[in-house]
Coordinates of C-alpha atoms in Angstrom, one line a residue:
M25 CA -185.2 1.4 249.5
K26 CA -188.5 2.5 247.5
E27 CA -185.8 4.9 245.4
K28 CA -183.5 2.4 245.1
G29 CA -186.4 -0.1 243.8
G30 CA -187.5 2.8 241.5
R31 CA -184.0 3.0 240.0
I32 CA -183.4 -0.7 239.6
N33 CA -186.6 -1.3 237.8
W34 CA -185.8 2.3 235.3
L35 CA -182.2 -0.1 234.9
I36 CA -183.8 -3.3 234.1
R37 CA -186.6 -1.5 232.0
H38 CA -183.8 0.6 229.9
M39 CA -181.4 -2.8 229.3
M40 CA -184.3 -4.6 228.3
L41 CA -185.3 -2.0 225.8
I42 CA -181.4 -2.3 224.8
T43 CA -181.5 -6.0 224.4
G44 CA -184.4 -5.8 222.0
L45 CA -183.3 -3.4 219.7
V46 CA -180.2 -5.4 219.3
L47 CA -182.2 -8.5 219.0
A48 CA -183.9 -6.9 216.5
V49 CA -181.2 -5.8 214.5
L50 CA -179.7 -9.3 214.4
L51 CA -183.1 -10.4 213.3
L52 CA -183.0 -7.9 210.3
V53 CA -179.3 -8.8 209.6
R54 CA -180.1 -12.8 209.4
G55 CA -183.4 -12.0 207.5
A56 CA -181.8 -10.1 205.0
A57 CA -178.8 -12.6 204.7
G58 CA -181.4 -15.2 204.0
T59 CA -182.9 -13.3 201.0
G60 CA -179.6 -13.2 199.5
L61 CA -180.2 -9.7 197.3
A62 CA -183.4 -8.1 197.3
E63 CA -185.4 -8.5 194.2
S64 CA -187.3 -5.2 195.2
R65 CA -188.0 -2.7 197.4
E66 CA -191.3 -4.2 198.5
R67 CA -189.5 -7.3 199.6
L68 CA -186.8 -5.4 201.5
T69 CA -189.9 -3.4 203.0
A70 CA -191.6 -6.3 204.3
L71 CA -188.2 -7.6 205.8
L72 CA -187.6 -4.3 207.7
S73 CA -191.1 -4.0 208.8
G74 CA -192.0 -7.1 209.8
Q75 CA -188.8 -8.2 211.7
A76 CA -188.8 -4.4 213.0
D77 CA -192.2 -4.8 214.0
A78 CA -191.8 -7.9 216.0
G79 CA -189.1 -6.6 218.0
L80 CA -190.4 -3.4 218.8
E81 CA -193.7 -5.3 219.9
W82 CA -192.0 -7.4 222.3
I83 CA -190.2 -4.6 224.1
W84 CA -193.2 -2.7 224.3
R85 CA -195.2 -5.4 226.1
M86 CA -192.7 -6.1 228.4
N87 CA -192.5 -2.8 229.0
Y88 CA -196.1 -1.3 229.0
P89 CA -198.2 -4.5 229.5
A90 CA -201.2 -2.2 230.3
A91 CA -201.2 -0.1 227.3
G92 CA -201.5 -3.5 225.1
Y93 CA -200.9 -3.0 221.6
N94 CA -202.9 -2.6 218.5
D95 CA -202.3 -4.8 215.3
E96 CA -205.2 -3.6 213.5
R97 CA -203.9 -1.3 210.9
E98 CA -206.4 1.7 209.1
T99 CA -206.0 2.2 205.1
E100 CA -206.9 5.4 203.9
A101 CA -207.2 4.8 200.1
G102 CA -206.9 1.2 199.9
K103 CA -202.8 1.4 201.2
A104 CA -202.0 0.3 204.7
E105 CA -200.5 2.6 206.9
E106 CA -197.5 2.8 208.2
S107 CA -196.7 1.2 211.8
I108 CA -194.5 4.0 213.8
S109 CA -191.9 1.0 213.7
G110 CA -191.9 0.7 210.5
F111 CA -191.3 4.4 209.8
I112 CA -188.9 4.4 212.1
C113 CA -186.4 1.5 210.0
R114 CA -187.1 3.0 206.4
M115 CA -185.8 6.6 207.6
I116 CA -183.1 4.5 208.7
F117 CA -182.0 2.0 206.4
G118 CA -183.7 4.4 203.5
Q119 CA -180.0 5.9 204.3
S120 CA -178.1 2.7 203.0
P121 CA -177.5 3.3 199.3
L122 CA -178.6 -0.5 198.6
Y123 CA -182.2 0.2 199.8
R124 CA -181.9 3.4 197.8
Y125 CA -180.6 1.7 194.7
L126 CA -183.8 -0.8 194.8
G127 CA -186.5 1.9 195.1
R128 CA -188.8 2.5 192.8
E129 CA -191.1 5.5 191.9
E130 CA -194.9 4.4 192.4
D131 CA -195.4 3.9 188.6
G132 CA -192.9 1.7 188.3
E133 CA -189.8 3.2 187.8
R134 CA -186.5 3.6 188.9
N135 CA -185.8 6.3 191.2
Y136 CA -182.4 8.3 190.5
R137 CA -182.9 11.3 192.9
E138 CA -181.3 10.5 195.3
E139 CA -178.7 7.7 193.8
D140 CA -175.2 8.4 192.6
P141 CA -175.1 9.7 189.0
A142 CA -172.3 7.4 187.5
F143 CA -174.6 4.8 188.6
A144 CA -177.5 6.0 186.8
G145 CA -175.3 5.9 183.9
Y146 CA -174.2 2.7 184.6
L147 CA -177.8 1.2 184.7
E148 CA -178.7 3.4 181.2
S149 CA -175.5 1.7 179.5
G150 CA -176.8 -1.5 180.7
K151 CA -180.0 -1.0 179.6
F152 CA -178.4 0.3 176.0
Y153 CA -176.5 -2.6 175.0
E154 CA -179.4 -5.3 176.4
E155 CA -181.5 -3.8 173.7
H156 CA -178.2 -3.9 171.7
Q157 CA -176.5 -7.2 172.4
Y158 CA -175.1 -7.1 168.9
L159 CA -172.9 -4.2 170.1
M160 CA -171.5 -6.5 173.0
Y161 CA -170.5 -9.4 170.5
D162 CA -169.3 -8.0 167.3
G163 CA -168.2 -4.1 168.6
G164 CA -164.9 -4.6 167.6
E165 CA -162.9 -3.0 164.9
E166 CA -162.3 -6.3 162.6
T167 CA -164.4 -7.2 159.6
G168 CA -164.1 -10.7 159.7
A169 CA -164.2 -10.9 155.8
G170 CA -164.1 -14.5 154.5
T171 CA -164.4 -12.9 150.6
M172 CA -162.8 -10.1 148.3
E173 CA -165.9 -8.6 148.3
Q174 CA -166.9 -8.7 151.6
A175 CA -163.1 -7.4 151.9
G176 CA -164.4 -4.2 149.9
T177 CA -161.6 -5.0 147.9
T178 CA -160.6 -7.3 144.6
V179 CA -157.1 -8.5 143.4
L180 CA -155.3 -6.3 140.8
A181 CA -153.4 -7.2 137.8
A182 CA -150.0 -5.4 137.9
G183 CA -150.5 -1.6 137.5
G184 CA -154.3 -1.9 136.4
N185 CA -157.6 -1.2 137.9
G186 CA -160.3 -3.5 139.4
A187 CA -161.2 -6.2 137.1
D188 CA -164.6 -5.7 138.0
G189 CA -164.5 -1.5 138.8
D190 CA -166.6 -2.3 142.0
G191 CA -163.7 -2.8 144.8
N192 CA -161.1 -1.2 146.8
T193 CA -160.9 2.7 144.7
G194 CA -164.6 2.7 144.3
G195 CA -164.1 2.4 140.5
Q196 CA -166.3 3.0 137.2
G197 CA -165.1 7.0 137.6
T198 CA -162.5 7.8 135.1
V199 CA -158.8 6.1 134.6
A200 CA -156.4 8.4 133.9
G201 CA -155.2 8.5 130.5
G202 CA -158.4 6.6 129.2
N203 CA -161.9 6.9 128.4
A204 CA -163.5 10.4 129.4
E205 CA -166.7 9.0 129.3
N206 CA -169.5 11.1 131.1
G207 CA -167.1 14.0 131.3
A208 CA -165.2 12.8 133.6
M209 CA -161.2 14.3 134.1
A210 CA -158.5 12.3 132.2
G211 CA -154.9 13.5 132.2
S212 CA -152.6 14.2 134.6
P213 CA -152.9 17.0 137.6
A214 CA -150.5 19.0 135.5
S215 CA -151.8 19.0 132.1
E216 CA -155.5 20.0 134.1
A217 CA -154.0 23.0 136.0
G218 CA -152.7 24.2 132.4
A219 CA -156.3 23.9 131.5
A220 CA -157.5 25.9 134.1
G221 CA -154.5 28.6 133.6
G222 CA -152.2 27.0 136.5
S223 CA -148.8 26.3 136.2
A224 CA -147.1 22.8 137.1
D225 CA -144.8 25.1 139.0
A226 CA -147.5 26.6 140.8
N227 CA -146.1 26.7 144.2
A228 CA -142.4 26.6 145.7
A229 CA -142.8 22.6 145.9
G230 CA -143.5 22.0 142.3
I231 CA -147.1 20.4 143.3
P232 CA -149.5 21.8 140.4
Q233 CA -152.1 24.4 141.2
K234 CA -155.1 22.1 141.8
N235 CA -158.1 22.5 139.5
E236 CA -161.8 23.7 141.1
N237 CA -163.1 20.5 139.5
M238 CA -160.4 18.3 140.6
T239 CA -161.8 15.8 143.7
C240 CA -158.7 14.8 144.6
A241 CA -155.1 16.3 145.5
A242 CA -153.0 17.8 142.6
S243 CA -149.9 16.0 143.2
V244 CA -146.5 15.5 141.1
L245 CA -147.1 11.6 141.3
P246 CA -148.0 10.6 137.9
L247 CA -152.3 10.3 138.2
I248 CA -152.7 6.8 137.4
G249 CA -155.7 5.7 138.8
T250 CA -159.6 6.5 138.9
T251 CA -160.6 10.2 139.4
Y252 CA -164.4 11.0 139.9
R253 CA -166.6 14.4 139.3
K254 CA -168.2 16.4 141.7
E255 CA -172.4 15.2 140.5
Q256 CA -170.9 11.9 140.9
L257 CA -170.1 12.1 144.7
A258 CA -173.1 14.2 145.1
D259 CA -175.3 11.0 144.4
Y260 CA -176.0 10.0 147.8
D261 CA -176.5 5.9 146.4
Y262 CA -173.7 5.9 144.3
M263 CA -170.9 7.3 147.0
M264 CA -172.4 4.9 149.4
K265 CA -172.0 2.0 147.3
H266 CA -168.8 2.5 145.7
F267 CA -167.0 3.8 148.6
Y268 CA -168.2 2.5 152.1
S269 CA -169.3 -0.7 153.4
V270 CA -172.0 0.2 156.4
H271 CA -172.0 -2.3 159.5
T272 CA -175.2 -3.6 160.6
S273 CA -174.7 -2.0 163.6
T274 CA -175.4 1.9 162.5
T275 CA -176.7 3.2 159.8
A276 CA -175.1 6.2 157.2
G277 CA -178.2 8.2 156.0
R278 CA -178.3 11.4 153.6
D279 CA -177.8 13.8 156.5
L280 CA -174.3 12.3 157.1
M281 CA -173.3 11.1 154.1
K282 CA -172.4 14.5 152.2
A283 CA -169.8 14.4 149.4
D284 CA -169.9 18.1 148.9
E285 CA -169.4 18.7 152.8
F286 CA -166.6 16.4 152.7
L287 CA -164.5 17.5 150.1
A288 CA -165.0 21.6 151.0
K289 CA -163.1 20.4 154.3
D290 CA -159.6 22.1 154.7
F291 CA -157.4 19.4 156.9
T292 CA -153.9 21.8 156.2
L293 CA -152.0 21.5 159.2
E294 CA -152.4 24.9 161.3
G295 CA -149.2 24.2 163.6
K296 CA -145.2 24.6 162.8
N297 CA -143.2 21.4 163.0
D298 CA -141.2 22.7 165.9
K299 CA -143.8 21.3 168.2
P300 CA -145.6 17.6 167.7
Q301 CA -148.4 17.1 165.5
I302 CA -149.2 14.0 164.4
L303 CA -149.7 10.5 166.6
I304 CA -149.5 7.5 165.7
Y305 CA -150.3 4.4 168.1
H306 CA -151.8 1.4 168.5
T307 CA -155.0 -0.2 170.3
H308 CA -154.3 -3.4 169.9
S309 CA -150.5 -3.7 170.1
Q310 CA -150.5 -7.3 170.2
E311 CA -151.7 -7.9 166.2
E312 CA -149.1 -9.8 164.2
F313 CA -148.9 -10.7 160.9
S314 CA -148.3 -14.6 159.2
D315 CA -144.8 -14.5 159.3
Y316 CA -144.2 -13.2 163.0
G317 CA -142.0 -15.3 165.1
P318 CA -138.9 -15.1 167.4
N319 CA -136.5 -14.3 164.5
N320 CA -139.2 -11.5 163.1
K321 CA -140.3 -9.6 166.3
E322 CA -140.8 -6.6 164.1
A323 CA -144.0 -8.1 162.3
T324 CA -146.9 -6.6 164.4
V325 CA -148.6 -3.3 163.7
I326 CA -146.0 -1.3 166.4
G327 CA -143.5 -2.6 163.4
I328 CA -145.2 -1.0 160.8
G329 CA -146.1 2.2 162.8
T330 CA -142.3 2.4 163.0
Y331 CA -141.6 2.5 159.7
L332 CA -144.7 5.4 159.1
T333 CA -143.6 7.2 162.2
E334 CA -139.6 7.6 159.5
L335 CA -141.7 8.2 156.4
L336 CA -143.7 10.6 158.1
T337 CA -140.6 12.6 159.6
A338 CA -139.0 12.5 156.8
K339 CA -141.4 14.7 155.0
G340 CA -140.4 17.2 157.5
Y341 CA -143.5 16.3 160.0
N342 CA -142.9 16.1 163.9
V343 CA -144.5 12.7 164.7
I344 CA -145.0 11.0 168.4
H345 CA -145.3 7.1 168.1
D346 CA -147.1 5.9 171.0
K347 CA -145.5 1.9 171.6
S348 CA -148.3 1.6 174.4
V349 CA -149.7 -1.7 175.6
Y350 CA -153.0 -1.1 175.9
D351 CA -154.6 -4.5 175.0
L352 CA -152.5 -6.6 177.6
Q353 CA -153.4 -6.2 181.3
N354 CA -151.8 -8.7 183.7
G355 CA -149.8 -10.4 180.6
K356 CA -153.4 -11.5 179.4
L357 CA -154.9 -10.3 176.6
D358 CA -158.1 -7.4 177.1
R359 CA -159.1 -6.5 173.9
N360 CA -162.5 -5.9 175.2
K361 CA -161.1 -2.9 177.7
A362 CA -158.7 -1.9 175.1
Y363 CA -160.0 1.1 174.1
T364 CA -160.9 2.0 177.6
Y365 CA -157.1 1.9 178.3
A366 CA -155.9 3.7 174.8
L367 CA -158.2 6.6 175.4
D368 CA -156.6 7.0 178.9
G369 CA -153.2 6.9 177.4
V370 CA -154.1 8.8 174.7
T371 CA -155.3 12.0 176.7
R372 CA -152.7 12.1 178.8
I373 CA -151.0 12.6 175.7
L374 CA -152.5 15.2 174.1
Q375 CA -152.8 16.9 177.6
E376 CA -149.2 16.6 177.6
N377 CA -148.8 18.0 173.5
P378 CA -151.7 20.0 173.0
S379 CA -150.4 20.8 169.8
I380 CA -151.3 17.2 167.8
E381 CA -153.5 17.6 165.7
V382 CA -153.6 14.1 163.9
I383 CA -154.4 10.9 164.9
L384 CA -153.7 7.5 163.8
D385 CA -154.8 4.4 165.8
L386 CA -152.9 1.8 163.1
H387 CA -154.4 -1.8 163.3
R388 CA -154.7 -5.0 161.0
D389 CA -157.8 -6.6 160.2
G390 CA -159.1 -9.8 161.2
V391 CA -160.5 -12.4 158.1
N392 CA -161.0 -15.5 157.1
E393 CA -157.3 -17.8 157.0
S394 CA -158.6 -18.6 153.5
L395 CA -158.2 -14.9 152.2
H396 CA -155.6 -13.3 151.2
M397 CA -155.6 -9.6 150.5
V398 CA -152.8 -8.1 148.1
N399 CA -152.2 -6.1 145.4
E400 CA -149.4 -4.6 143.7
V401 CA -148.8 -1.5 144.2
N402 CA -146.1 1.0 143.1
G403 CA -144.7 -2.4 141.8
K404 CA -144.6 -4.2 145.1
P405 CA -147.0 -6.8 146.4
T406 CA -149.1 -4.6 149.0
A407 CA -152.1 -5.7 151.5
P408 CA -154.5 -3.1 150.8
I409 CA -155.6 -0.7 154.0
M410 CA -158.9 0.5 155.1
F411 CA -159.8 3.3 156.7
F412 CA -162.6 3.3 159.6
N413 CA -165.0 5.6 161.1
G414 CA -167.2 5.3 164.5
V415 CA -170.2 7.4 163.8
S416 CA -171.5 6.7 167.6
Q417 CA -175.0 6.1 166.3
T418 CA -177.2 2.5 165.8
P419 CA -180.1 2.3 163.5
E420 CA -182.3 3.7 166.3
G421 CA -180.2 7.1 166.7
P422 CA -177.4 8.4 168.5
I423 CA -175.6 6.9 171.7
E424 CA -176.0 10.0 173.7
Y425 CA -173.4 8.4 175.9
L426 CA -170.3 8.3 172.9
P427 CA -170.3 12.2 171.7
N428 CA -168.8 12.5 168.7
P429 CA -168.1 16.1 168.1
Y430 CA -165.7 15.5 165.4
R431 CA -167.7 13.0 163.6
S432 CA -168.2 14.5 160.3
D433 CA -164.4 16.1 160.1
N434 CA -163.0 12.3 160.6
L435 CA -165.7 11.1 158.0
A436 CA -164.4 13.8 155.8
F437 CA -160.5 13.2 155.9
S438 CA -160.4 9.8 155.2
F439 CA -162.7 10.3 152.3
Q440 CA -160.2 12.7 151.1
M441 CA -157.2 10.4 151.4
Q442 CA -159.7 7.4 150.2
L443 CA -160.2 9.5 146.9
D444 CA -156.4 10.1 146.5
A445 CA -155.2 6.7 147.1
A446 CA -157.7 5.8 144.2
A447 CA -156.2 8.5 141.8
Y448 CA -152.5 7.9 142.5
F449 CA -152.3 4.2 143.9
P450 CA -155.3 1.9 142.9
G451 CA -154.9 -1.0 144.8
L452 CA -154.4 0.5 147.8
T453 CA -157.4 1.2 149.9
R454 CA -160.5 -0.8 150.7
K455 CA -163.8 0.3 150.8
I456 CA -163.8 2.6 154.3
Y457 CA -165.5 0.9 157.1
I458 CA -168.8 2.5 158.8
K459 CA -169.3 1.0 162.1
G460 CA -171.6 1.7 165.4
L461 CA -169.3 2.4 168.1
R462 CA -167.2 5.6 168.7
Y463 CA -163.6 3.7 168.9
N464 CA -161.5 7.0 170.4
L465 CA -161.7 8.8 167.2
H466 CA -163.8 11.6 169.1
L467 CA -160.4 13.7 170.1
R468 CA -159.6 15.6 167.3
P469 CA -161.1 16.4 163.9
R470 CA -157.7 14.6 161.9
S471 CA -158.4 11.2 163.8
V472 CA -158.8 8.0 161.4
L473 CA -158.4 3.9 162.6
I474 CA -156.2 2.0 159.9
E475 CA -156.6 -1.6 159.0
V476 CA -153.7 -2.3 157.4
G477 CA -153.9 -5.9 156.0
A478 CA -154.6 -8.6 158.2
Q479 CA -153.6 -11.4 159.7
T480 CA -153.0 -13.5 156.4
N481 CA -150.5 -10.8 155.4
T482 CA -146.6 -10.7 155.7
Y483 CA -145.1 -8.2 157.5
Q484 CA -143.1 -7.0 154.3
E485 CA -146.8 -7.0 152.7
A486 CA -148.0 -4.6 155.5
R487 CA -144.7 -2.5 155.5
N488 CA -144.9 -1.8 151.7
A489 CA -148.4 -0.5 152.4
M490 CA -147.0 2.5 154.5
E491 CA -145.0 4.2 151.6
P492 CA -148.7 5.3 149.7
L493 CA -150.3 6.1 152.8
A494 CA -147.3 8.5 154.0
E495 CA -148.0 9.8 150.7
V496 CA -151.5 10.1 150.4
L497 CA -151.7 11.4 154.3
N498 CA -149.4 14.1 153.1
M499 CA -151.8 14.7 150.3
V500 CA -154.6 15.6 152.6
L501 CA -152.0 17.5 155.2
Q502 CA -151.3 19.9 152.6
G503 CA -154.4 20.8 151.8
N504 CA -153.4 19.9 147.9

């Protein structure tokens, strides 16, 4: 009988213990729900300790009433000593990711040692954008220009140069066939080559040999625009004033913008055309021109990309035109995430075609509706183009989580094309635009984002720009 009573007592005690633990857990859940999302570890710790202590205290007293319970806590160095129950609960709940993410070191800094590294990266990027909120609202590649000056271009007279010499080609160099002031070059590349001891038939293609003083390519095309001396371009202030528009989200200092290094880079293609060499794609495939409609559905950036592909293919290049839609998700326009989706798509294409050496992301700009940019190039009304570089840098310094190993190469790539356009196709280009983020220009050393006209241009005006663009691109890729 005595043995039976002992077993019953043991059973009752353990049932009470289990019941108490269940009640303690329920109290914790209820308390946590009442607080919503815990604001700090201190609040969560107080909740855990208070509710758990109450539950365990009740269990202790029910089982060992004679032992009593000591509510007084000793202090050491002014800090409260943890109760056994609090320690146990903290050990159990410490395994929760939420509890760890809310954890802080004694100095108030977040403790990342036990966190998922991706979460730490998320917090760091959030902190960055909190400090640079203008990038969130102005991180796109559109300029939003309202005037010709803001757009970095000027209206050209037919076959002439910019009215103020400080527009799209960066002018106040030397106009070919005109005044050779300050020792700048004038005349055709053939005559320059002859002066240097070269020949107009220097190679099988009949392209003149390039003079070492030339800052533009040598070509059989007539040099009707503006050329520049190396001494002019070596002047940082001169180069930045005449060739670049720098957005307030970034800086382009003397340590980065070095004309001599840009000119020294050789972008001659290394591979042959038996494999893909050039990739053309569109981060914002839904960008349209002014005459887009049911009867003119090709009036988009994809349409001009198709034409550029045809022109480059005719020149012997092996070109892939990616027409994937990266800015529509579930039928809705999502331009903010388009660069992320495009990065995935382009990376896949590069993995499948590692021979690709050139990447062109074709866009059209967004400007004030009252601004219509058009120049006469090659005798045709042409929407000016704008080379665009992302430098992964704010005024405070590099954006560490956006590595850009080919930044200098891509700056040089666009700069060489800008010089060639100024020499052979005046009116074709606006000033090169530099902005703070990366814009997926980190995948190849011959990468560039190109804005072709704007939403106020017609499709034909934009299409007309592809012919001189193909010529300029060919000059740089041939190493002329």
